[in-house]
Short mmCIF file of C-alpha atoms and ligand atoms in Angstrom, two decimals:
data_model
loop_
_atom_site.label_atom_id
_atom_site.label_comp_id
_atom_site.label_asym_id
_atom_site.label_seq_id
_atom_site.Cartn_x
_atom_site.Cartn_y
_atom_site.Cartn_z
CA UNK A 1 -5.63 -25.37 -23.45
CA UNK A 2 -3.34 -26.63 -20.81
CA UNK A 3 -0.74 -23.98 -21.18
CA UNK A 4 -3.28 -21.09 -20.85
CA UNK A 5 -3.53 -19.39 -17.90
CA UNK A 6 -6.00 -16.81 -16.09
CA UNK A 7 -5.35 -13.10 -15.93
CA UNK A 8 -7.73 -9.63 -15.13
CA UNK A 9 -7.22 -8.03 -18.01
CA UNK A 10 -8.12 -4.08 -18.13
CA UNK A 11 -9.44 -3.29 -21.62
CA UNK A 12 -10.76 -0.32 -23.64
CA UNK A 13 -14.63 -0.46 -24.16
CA UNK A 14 -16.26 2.18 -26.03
CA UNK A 15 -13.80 4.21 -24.54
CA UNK A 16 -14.26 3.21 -21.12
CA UNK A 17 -11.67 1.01 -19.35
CA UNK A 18 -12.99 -2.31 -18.57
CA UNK A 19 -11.70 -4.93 -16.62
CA UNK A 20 -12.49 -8.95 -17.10
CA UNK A 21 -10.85 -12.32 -16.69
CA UNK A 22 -9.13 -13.81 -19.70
CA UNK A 23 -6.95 -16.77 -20.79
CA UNK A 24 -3.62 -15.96 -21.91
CA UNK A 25 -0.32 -17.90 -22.83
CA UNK A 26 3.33 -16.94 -22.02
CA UNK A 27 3.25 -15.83 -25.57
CA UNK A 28 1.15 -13.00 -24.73
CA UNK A 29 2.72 -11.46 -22.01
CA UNK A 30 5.12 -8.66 -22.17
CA UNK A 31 8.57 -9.06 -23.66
CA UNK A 32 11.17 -9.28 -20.26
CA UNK A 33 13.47 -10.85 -18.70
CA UNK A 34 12.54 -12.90 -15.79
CA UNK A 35 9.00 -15.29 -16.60
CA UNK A 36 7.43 -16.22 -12.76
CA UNK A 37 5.05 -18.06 -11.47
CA UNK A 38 2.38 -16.02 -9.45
CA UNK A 39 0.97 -17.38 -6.25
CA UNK A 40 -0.03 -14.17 -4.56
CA UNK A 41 -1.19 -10.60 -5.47
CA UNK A 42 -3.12 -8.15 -3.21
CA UNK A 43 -5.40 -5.39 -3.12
CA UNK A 44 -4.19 -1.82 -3.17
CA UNK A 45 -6.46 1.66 -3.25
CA UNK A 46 -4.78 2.01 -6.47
CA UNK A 47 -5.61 -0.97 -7.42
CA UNK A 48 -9.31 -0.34 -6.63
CA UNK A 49 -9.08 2.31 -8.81
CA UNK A 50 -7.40 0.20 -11.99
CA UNK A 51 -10.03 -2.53 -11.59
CA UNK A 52 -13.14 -0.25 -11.59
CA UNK A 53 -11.55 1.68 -14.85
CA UNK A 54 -10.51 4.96 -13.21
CA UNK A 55 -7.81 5.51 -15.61
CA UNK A 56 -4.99 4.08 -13.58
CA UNK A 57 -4.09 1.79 -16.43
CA UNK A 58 -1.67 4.13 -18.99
CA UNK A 59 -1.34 1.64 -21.65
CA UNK A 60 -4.31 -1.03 -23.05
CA UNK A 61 -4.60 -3.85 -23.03
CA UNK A 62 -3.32 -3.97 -19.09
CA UNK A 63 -3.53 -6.69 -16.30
CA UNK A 64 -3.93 -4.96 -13.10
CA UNK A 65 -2.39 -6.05 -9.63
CA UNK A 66 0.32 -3.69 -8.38
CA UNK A 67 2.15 -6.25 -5.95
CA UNK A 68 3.16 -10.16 -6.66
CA UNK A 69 4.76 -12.98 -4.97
CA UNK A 70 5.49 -15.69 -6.86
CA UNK A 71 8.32 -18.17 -8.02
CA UNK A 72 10.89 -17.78 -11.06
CA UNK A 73 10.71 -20.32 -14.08
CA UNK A 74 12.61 -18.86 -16.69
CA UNK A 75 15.18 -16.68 -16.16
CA UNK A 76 17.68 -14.35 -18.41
CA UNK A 77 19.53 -12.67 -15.66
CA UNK A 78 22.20 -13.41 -13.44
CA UNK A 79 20.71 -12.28 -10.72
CA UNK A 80 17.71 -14.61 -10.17
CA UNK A 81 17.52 -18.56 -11.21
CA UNK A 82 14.22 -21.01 -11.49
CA UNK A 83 12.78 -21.54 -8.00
CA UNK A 84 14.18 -18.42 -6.05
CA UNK A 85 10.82 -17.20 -4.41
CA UNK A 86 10.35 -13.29 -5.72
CA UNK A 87 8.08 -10.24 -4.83
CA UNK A 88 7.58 -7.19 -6.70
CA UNK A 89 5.41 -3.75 -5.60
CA UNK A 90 4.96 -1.37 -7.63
CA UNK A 91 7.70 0.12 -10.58
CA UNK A 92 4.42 1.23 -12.37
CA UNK A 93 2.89 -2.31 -12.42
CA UNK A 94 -1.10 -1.94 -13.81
CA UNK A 95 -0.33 1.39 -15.15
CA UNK A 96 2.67 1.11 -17.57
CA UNK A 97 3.45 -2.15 -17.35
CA UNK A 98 1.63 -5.36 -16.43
CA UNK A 99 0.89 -6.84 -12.75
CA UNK A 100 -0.08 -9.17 -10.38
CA UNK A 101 -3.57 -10.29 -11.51
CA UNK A 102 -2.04 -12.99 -13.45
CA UNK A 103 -1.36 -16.66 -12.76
CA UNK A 104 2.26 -16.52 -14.60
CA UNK A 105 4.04 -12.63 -15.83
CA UNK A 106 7.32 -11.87 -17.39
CA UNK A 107 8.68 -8.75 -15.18
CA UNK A 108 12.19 -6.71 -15.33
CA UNK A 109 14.65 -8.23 -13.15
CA UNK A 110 15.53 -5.01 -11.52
CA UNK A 111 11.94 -4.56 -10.09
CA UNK A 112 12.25 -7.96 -8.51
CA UNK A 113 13.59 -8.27 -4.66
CA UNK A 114 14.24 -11.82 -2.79
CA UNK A 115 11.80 -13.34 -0.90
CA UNK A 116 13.17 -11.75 2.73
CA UNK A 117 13.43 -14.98 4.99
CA UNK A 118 11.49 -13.66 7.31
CA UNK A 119 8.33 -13.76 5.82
CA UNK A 120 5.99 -16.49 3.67
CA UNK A 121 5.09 -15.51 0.00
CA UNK A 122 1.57 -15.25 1.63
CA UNK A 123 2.71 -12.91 4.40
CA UNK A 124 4.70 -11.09 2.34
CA UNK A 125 1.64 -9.88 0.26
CA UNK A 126 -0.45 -9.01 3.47
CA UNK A 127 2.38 -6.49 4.03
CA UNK A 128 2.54 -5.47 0.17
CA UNK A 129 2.60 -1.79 -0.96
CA UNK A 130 0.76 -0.90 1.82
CA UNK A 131 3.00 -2.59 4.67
CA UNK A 132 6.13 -1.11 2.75
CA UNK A 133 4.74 1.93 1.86
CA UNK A 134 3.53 2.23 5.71
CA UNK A 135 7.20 1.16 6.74
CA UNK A 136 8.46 4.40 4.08
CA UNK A 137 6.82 6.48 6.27
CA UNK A 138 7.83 5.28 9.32
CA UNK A 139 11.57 6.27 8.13
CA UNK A 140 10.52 9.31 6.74
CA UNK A 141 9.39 10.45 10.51
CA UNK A 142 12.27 8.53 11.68
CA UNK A 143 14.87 10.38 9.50
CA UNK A 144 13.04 13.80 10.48
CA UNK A 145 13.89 13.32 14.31
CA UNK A 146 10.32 12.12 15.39
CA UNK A 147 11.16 9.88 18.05
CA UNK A 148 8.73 7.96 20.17
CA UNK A 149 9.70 10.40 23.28
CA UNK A 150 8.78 13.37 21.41
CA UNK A 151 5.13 12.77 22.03
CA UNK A 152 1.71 11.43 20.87
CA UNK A 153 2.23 10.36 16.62
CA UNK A 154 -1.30 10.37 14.71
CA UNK A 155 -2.38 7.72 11.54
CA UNK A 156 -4.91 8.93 9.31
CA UNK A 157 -7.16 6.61 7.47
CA UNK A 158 -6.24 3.99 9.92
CA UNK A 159 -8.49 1.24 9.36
CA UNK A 160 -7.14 0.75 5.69
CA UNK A 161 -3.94 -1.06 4.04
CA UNK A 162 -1.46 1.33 4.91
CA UNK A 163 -3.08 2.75 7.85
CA UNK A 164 -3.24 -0.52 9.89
CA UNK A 165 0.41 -1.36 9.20
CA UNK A 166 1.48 2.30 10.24
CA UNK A 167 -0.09 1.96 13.18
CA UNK A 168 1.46 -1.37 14.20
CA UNK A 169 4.71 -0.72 13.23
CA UNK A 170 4.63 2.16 16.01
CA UNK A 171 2.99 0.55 18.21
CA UNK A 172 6.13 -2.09 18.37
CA UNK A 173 8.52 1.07 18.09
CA UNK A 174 7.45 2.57 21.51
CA UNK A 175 5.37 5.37 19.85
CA UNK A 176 1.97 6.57 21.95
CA UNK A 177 -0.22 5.89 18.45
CA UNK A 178 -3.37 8.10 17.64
CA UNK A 179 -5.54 5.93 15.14
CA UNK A 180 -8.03 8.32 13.35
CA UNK A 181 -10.83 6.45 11.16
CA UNK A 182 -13.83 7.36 9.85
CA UNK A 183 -15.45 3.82 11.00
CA UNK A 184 -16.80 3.41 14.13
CA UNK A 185 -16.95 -0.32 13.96
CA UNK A 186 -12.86 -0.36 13.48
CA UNK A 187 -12.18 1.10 16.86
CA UNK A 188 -11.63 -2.33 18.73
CA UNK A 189 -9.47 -4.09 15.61
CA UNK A 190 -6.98 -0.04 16.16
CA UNK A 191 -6.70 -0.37 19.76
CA UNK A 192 -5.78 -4.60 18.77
CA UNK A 193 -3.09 -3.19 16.64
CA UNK A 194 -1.64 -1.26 19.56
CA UNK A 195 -3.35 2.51 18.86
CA UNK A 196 -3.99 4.23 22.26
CA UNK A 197 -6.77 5.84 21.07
CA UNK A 198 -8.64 6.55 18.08
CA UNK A 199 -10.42 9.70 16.87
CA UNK A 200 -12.99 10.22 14.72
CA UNK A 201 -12.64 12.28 11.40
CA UNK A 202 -14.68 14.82 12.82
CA UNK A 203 -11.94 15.30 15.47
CA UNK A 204 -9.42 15.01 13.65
CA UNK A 205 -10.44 18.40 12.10
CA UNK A 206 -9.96 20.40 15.39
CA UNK A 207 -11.12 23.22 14.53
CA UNK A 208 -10.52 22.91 10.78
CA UNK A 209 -8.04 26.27 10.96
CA UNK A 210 -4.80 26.43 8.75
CA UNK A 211 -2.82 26.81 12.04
CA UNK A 212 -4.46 25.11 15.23
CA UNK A 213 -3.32 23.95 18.84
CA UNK A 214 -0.11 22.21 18.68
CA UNK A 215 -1.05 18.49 19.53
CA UNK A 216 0.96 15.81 17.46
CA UNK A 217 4.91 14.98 17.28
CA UNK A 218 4.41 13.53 13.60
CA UNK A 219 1.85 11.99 11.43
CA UNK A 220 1.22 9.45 8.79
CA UNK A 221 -1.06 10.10 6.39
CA UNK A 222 -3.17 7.80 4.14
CA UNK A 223 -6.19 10.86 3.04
CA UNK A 224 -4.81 14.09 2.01
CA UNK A 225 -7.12 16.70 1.61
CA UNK A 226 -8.67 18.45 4.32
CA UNK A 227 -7.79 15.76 7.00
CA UNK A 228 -3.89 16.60 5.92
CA UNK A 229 -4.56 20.13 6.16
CA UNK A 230 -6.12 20.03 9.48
CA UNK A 231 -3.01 17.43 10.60
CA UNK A 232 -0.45 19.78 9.42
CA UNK A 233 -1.96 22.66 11.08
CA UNK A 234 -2.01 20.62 14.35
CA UNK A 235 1.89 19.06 14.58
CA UNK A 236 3.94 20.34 17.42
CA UNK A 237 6.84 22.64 16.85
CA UNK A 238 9.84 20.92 14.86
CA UNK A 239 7.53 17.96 13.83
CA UNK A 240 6.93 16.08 10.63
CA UNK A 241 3.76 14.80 8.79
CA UNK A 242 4.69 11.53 5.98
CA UNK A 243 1.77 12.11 3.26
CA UNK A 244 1.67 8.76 1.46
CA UNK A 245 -2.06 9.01 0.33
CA UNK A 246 -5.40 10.92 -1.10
CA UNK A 247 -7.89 8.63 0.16
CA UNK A 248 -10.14 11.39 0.74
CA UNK A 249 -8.86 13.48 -2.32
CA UNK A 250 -5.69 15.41 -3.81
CA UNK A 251 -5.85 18.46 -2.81
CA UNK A 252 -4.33 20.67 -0.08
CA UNK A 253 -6.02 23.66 1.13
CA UNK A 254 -3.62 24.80 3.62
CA UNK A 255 -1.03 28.01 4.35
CA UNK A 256 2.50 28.29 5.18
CA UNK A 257 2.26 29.28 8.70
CA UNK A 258 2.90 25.63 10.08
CA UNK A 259 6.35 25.43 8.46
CA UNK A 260 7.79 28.93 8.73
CA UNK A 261 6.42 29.64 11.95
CA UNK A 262 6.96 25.75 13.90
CA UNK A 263 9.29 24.63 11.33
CA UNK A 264 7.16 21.72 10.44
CA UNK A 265 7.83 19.31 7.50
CA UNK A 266 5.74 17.86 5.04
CA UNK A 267 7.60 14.47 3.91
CA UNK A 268 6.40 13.37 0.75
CA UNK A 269 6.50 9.22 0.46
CA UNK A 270 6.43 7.50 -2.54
CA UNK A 271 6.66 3.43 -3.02
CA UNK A 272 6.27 2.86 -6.56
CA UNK A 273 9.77 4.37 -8.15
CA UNK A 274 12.10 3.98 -4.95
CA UNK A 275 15.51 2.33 -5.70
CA UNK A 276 16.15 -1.07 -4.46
CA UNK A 277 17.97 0.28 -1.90
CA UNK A 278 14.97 2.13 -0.31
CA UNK A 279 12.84 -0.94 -0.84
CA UNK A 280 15.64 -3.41 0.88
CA UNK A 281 16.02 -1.07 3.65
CA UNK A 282 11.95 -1.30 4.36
CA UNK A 283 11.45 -5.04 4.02
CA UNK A 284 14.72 -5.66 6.89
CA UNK A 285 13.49 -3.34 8.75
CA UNK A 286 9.57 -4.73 8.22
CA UNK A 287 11.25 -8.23 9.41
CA UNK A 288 12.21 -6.92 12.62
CA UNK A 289 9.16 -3.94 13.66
CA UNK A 290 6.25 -6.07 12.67
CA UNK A 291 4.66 -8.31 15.35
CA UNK A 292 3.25 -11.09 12.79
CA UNK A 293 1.16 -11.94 15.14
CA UNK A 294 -1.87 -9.09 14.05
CA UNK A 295 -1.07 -10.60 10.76
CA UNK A 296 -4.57 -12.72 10.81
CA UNK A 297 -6.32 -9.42 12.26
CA UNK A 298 -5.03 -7.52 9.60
CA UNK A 299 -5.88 -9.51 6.31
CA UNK A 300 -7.89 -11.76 4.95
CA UNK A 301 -7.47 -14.23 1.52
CA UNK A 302 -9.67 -13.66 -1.51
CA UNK A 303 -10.02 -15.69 -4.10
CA UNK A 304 -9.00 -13.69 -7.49
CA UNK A 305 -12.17 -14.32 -9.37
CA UNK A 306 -13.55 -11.74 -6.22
CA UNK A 307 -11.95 -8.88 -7.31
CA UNK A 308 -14.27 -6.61 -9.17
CA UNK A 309 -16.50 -6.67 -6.06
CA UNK A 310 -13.53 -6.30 -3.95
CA UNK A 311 -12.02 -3.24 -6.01
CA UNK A 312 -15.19 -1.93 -5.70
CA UNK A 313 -15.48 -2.00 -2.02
CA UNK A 314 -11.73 -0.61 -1.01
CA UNK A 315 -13.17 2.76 -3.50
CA UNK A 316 -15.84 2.88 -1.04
CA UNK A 317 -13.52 3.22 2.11
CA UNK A 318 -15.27 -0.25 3.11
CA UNK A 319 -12.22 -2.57 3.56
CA UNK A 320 -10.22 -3.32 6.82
CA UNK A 321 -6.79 -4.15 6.44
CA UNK A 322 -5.40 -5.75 3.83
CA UNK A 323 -6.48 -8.79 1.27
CA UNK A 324 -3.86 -11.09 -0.16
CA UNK A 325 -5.36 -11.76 -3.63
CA UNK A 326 -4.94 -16.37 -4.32
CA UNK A 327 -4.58 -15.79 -8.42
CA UNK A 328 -4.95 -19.54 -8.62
CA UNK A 329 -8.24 -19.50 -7.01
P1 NDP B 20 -7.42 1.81 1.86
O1 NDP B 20 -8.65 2.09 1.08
O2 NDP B 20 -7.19 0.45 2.42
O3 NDP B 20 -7.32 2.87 3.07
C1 NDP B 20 -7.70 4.20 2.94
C2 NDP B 20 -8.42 4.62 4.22
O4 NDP B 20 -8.64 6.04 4.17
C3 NDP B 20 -9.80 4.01 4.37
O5 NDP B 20 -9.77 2.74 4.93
C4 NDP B 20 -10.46 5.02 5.27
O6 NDP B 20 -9.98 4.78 6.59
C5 NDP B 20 -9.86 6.35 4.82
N1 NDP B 20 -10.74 7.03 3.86
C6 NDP B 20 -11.31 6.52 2.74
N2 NDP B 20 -12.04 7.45 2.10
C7 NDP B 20 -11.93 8.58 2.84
C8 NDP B 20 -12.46 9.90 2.72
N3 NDP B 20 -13.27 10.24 1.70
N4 NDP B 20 -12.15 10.81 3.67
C9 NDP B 20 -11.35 10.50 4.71
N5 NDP B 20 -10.82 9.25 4.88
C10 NDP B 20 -11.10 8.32 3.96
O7 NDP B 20 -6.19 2.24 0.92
P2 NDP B 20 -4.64 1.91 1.10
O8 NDP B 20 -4.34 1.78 2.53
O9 NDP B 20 -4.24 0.88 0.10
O10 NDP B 20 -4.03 3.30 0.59
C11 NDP B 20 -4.20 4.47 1.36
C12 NDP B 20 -3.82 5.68 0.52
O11 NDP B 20 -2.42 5.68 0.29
C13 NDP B 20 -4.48 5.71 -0.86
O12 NDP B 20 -4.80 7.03 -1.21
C14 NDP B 20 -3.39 5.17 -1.76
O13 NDP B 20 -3.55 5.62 -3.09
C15 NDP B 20 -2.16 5.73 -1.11
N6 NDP B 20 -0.96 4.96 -1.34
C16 NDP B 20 0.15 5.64 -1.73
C17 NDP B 20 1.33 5.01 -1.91
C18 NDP B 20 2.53 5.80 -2.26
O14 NDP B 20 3.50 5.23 -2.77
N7 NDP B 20 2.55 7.07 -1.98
C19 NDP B 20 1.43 3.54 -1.79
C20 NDP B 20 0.22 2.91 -1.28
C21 NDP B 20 -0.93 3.62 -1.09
P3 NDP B 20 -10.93 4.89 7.89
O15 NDP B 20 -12.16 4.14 7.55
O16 NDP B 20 -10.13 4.30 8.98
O17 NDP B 20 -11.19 6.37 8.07
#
């Protein structure tokens, strides 16, 4: 049927949450008030987890994809008209309400934001949740007085979505950037996105003590975990760690002793419910701090019908960068 349309739809399957490609019509997607065009989605660690069925997905049937680009056809609010060029991340996309894996979607106005002119609907979605979420943090450390003359700043999880942008961003800030991955082969693409250095995992631990030498102004944090714990443990008096991730698991095993005795902060940083504001604030300010210039370093374009291996790979801590999801190819 010529008005059909392709879409990853996440499904229940003997009680397991499957994902698969379907044909839909505008008649089947959700009841809202802006109908747009899709050209781009991405690939998020959350996403990895909705495609492979990890639960991410609150409602069924879902279509996954927690970022879009794309261009308005209908609209029913005054705020956007047919053609403007929109993007969307997060506002519970491919867990309450359906995403980006979709070659049209009907979406609430007040989750979409203009097109900034600074960026292509394609480079927009190679920043995506991770580039904004990465940008987040940036102001977190910002608005907690973490300056670039302050000292070395560490990225955790470097080599992935959010990890690559965070250490970019610095980079072009002035900030002496500490990259620490897992992945040896990643070293030379870090140092490319401006990261002085880069650490392994192993020494990133220190020595794995709930209060350790003092050796970072701040930190951004894609794992959680252990790796937080160890980071906290490890931030110089009056510093501030943004924890944006759990990568390598959600827990914390760590004590107070960092904060009440060196007065560091722990800045929580979440993308997916921040007002407009917040959101409008990051993509200016992702305009000006990014050099789009690492932009082909930093992601690569994958056609749609790749994403169950892809989802599957990002869950395995195998993916560099970002990938812009092409949901018409
Ligand atoms: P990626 O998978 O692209 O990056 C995660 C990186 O963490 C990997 O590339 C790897 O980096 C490292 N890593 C993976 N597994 C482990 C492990 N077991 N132990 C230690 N390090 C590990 O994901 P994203 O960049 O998309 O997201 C990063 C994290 O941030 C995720 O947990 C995601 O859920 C979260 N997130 C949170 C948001 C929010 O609003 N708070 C928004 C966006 C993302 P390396 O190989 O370099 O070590």
């Amino acid at each position: 049927m010529s008005d059909s349309f392709r879409a990853l739809v996440i499904e229940d399957q003997d009680g397991k949450q499957k994902a698969g490609f379907k044909n839909l019509t505008v008649a089947d997607l959700p009841d809202e008030d802006v109908l747009v065009e899709v050209s781009y989605s991405t690939l998020n660690y959350k996403d990895g987890l909705a495609v492979c069925g990890k639960g991410i997905a609150r409602r069924l049937p879902m279509v996954g994809g927690i970022d879009l680009a794309g261009t308005v056809l209908e609209s029913k609010s005054g705020e956007f008209k047919p053609g403007d060029k929109v993007i969307v991340n997060g506002f519970g996309l491919s867990e309450l309400f359906w995403g980006g894996y979709s070659q049209k979607q009907k979406l609430k106005s007040d989750w979409l934001i203009k097109l900034p002119d600074a960026f292509t609907m394609q480079e927009a979605m190679a920043i995506g949740t991770a580039g904004y979420t990465s940008m987040l943090c940036v102001l977190a450390l910002e608005k907690a007085g973490v300056t670039p003359d302050k000292g070395e700043v560490l990225v955790t999880g470097a080599a992935g979505g959010v990890g690559s942008f965070a250490v970019a961003i610095l980079a072009k800030l002035g900030y002496n950037v500490v990259a620490s991955s897992g992945r040896e082969e990643t070293h030379e693409y870090l140092k490319k996105l401006g990261a002085s250095s880069v650490i392994s995992r192993e020494e990133t631990m220190g020595k794995g003590r709930p209060f350790d030498k003092e050796r970072w102004a701040g930190a951004v944090d894609c794992v959680g975990s252990n790796i937080l714990a160890a980071v906290i443990a490890q931030i110089n008096y009056g510093g501030a760690v943004a924890a944006c991730g759990l990568a390598g698991g959600n827990d914390l095993p760590t004590s107070v002793l960092p904060f009440i005795l060196r007065g560091v902060s722990l800045l929580g940083v979440d993308s997916v419910m921040a007002s407009k504001a917040v959101r409008e604030e990051a993509w200016a300010r992702l305009a000006t701090d990014l050099d789009k210039s690492l932009f082909d370093d930093m992601t690569r374009l994958e056609p749609m019908s790749k994403l169950p291996e892809l989802a599957a790979d990002i869950l395995k801590g195998q993916i560099q960068g970002r990938v812009v999801i092409d949901v018409n190819a």
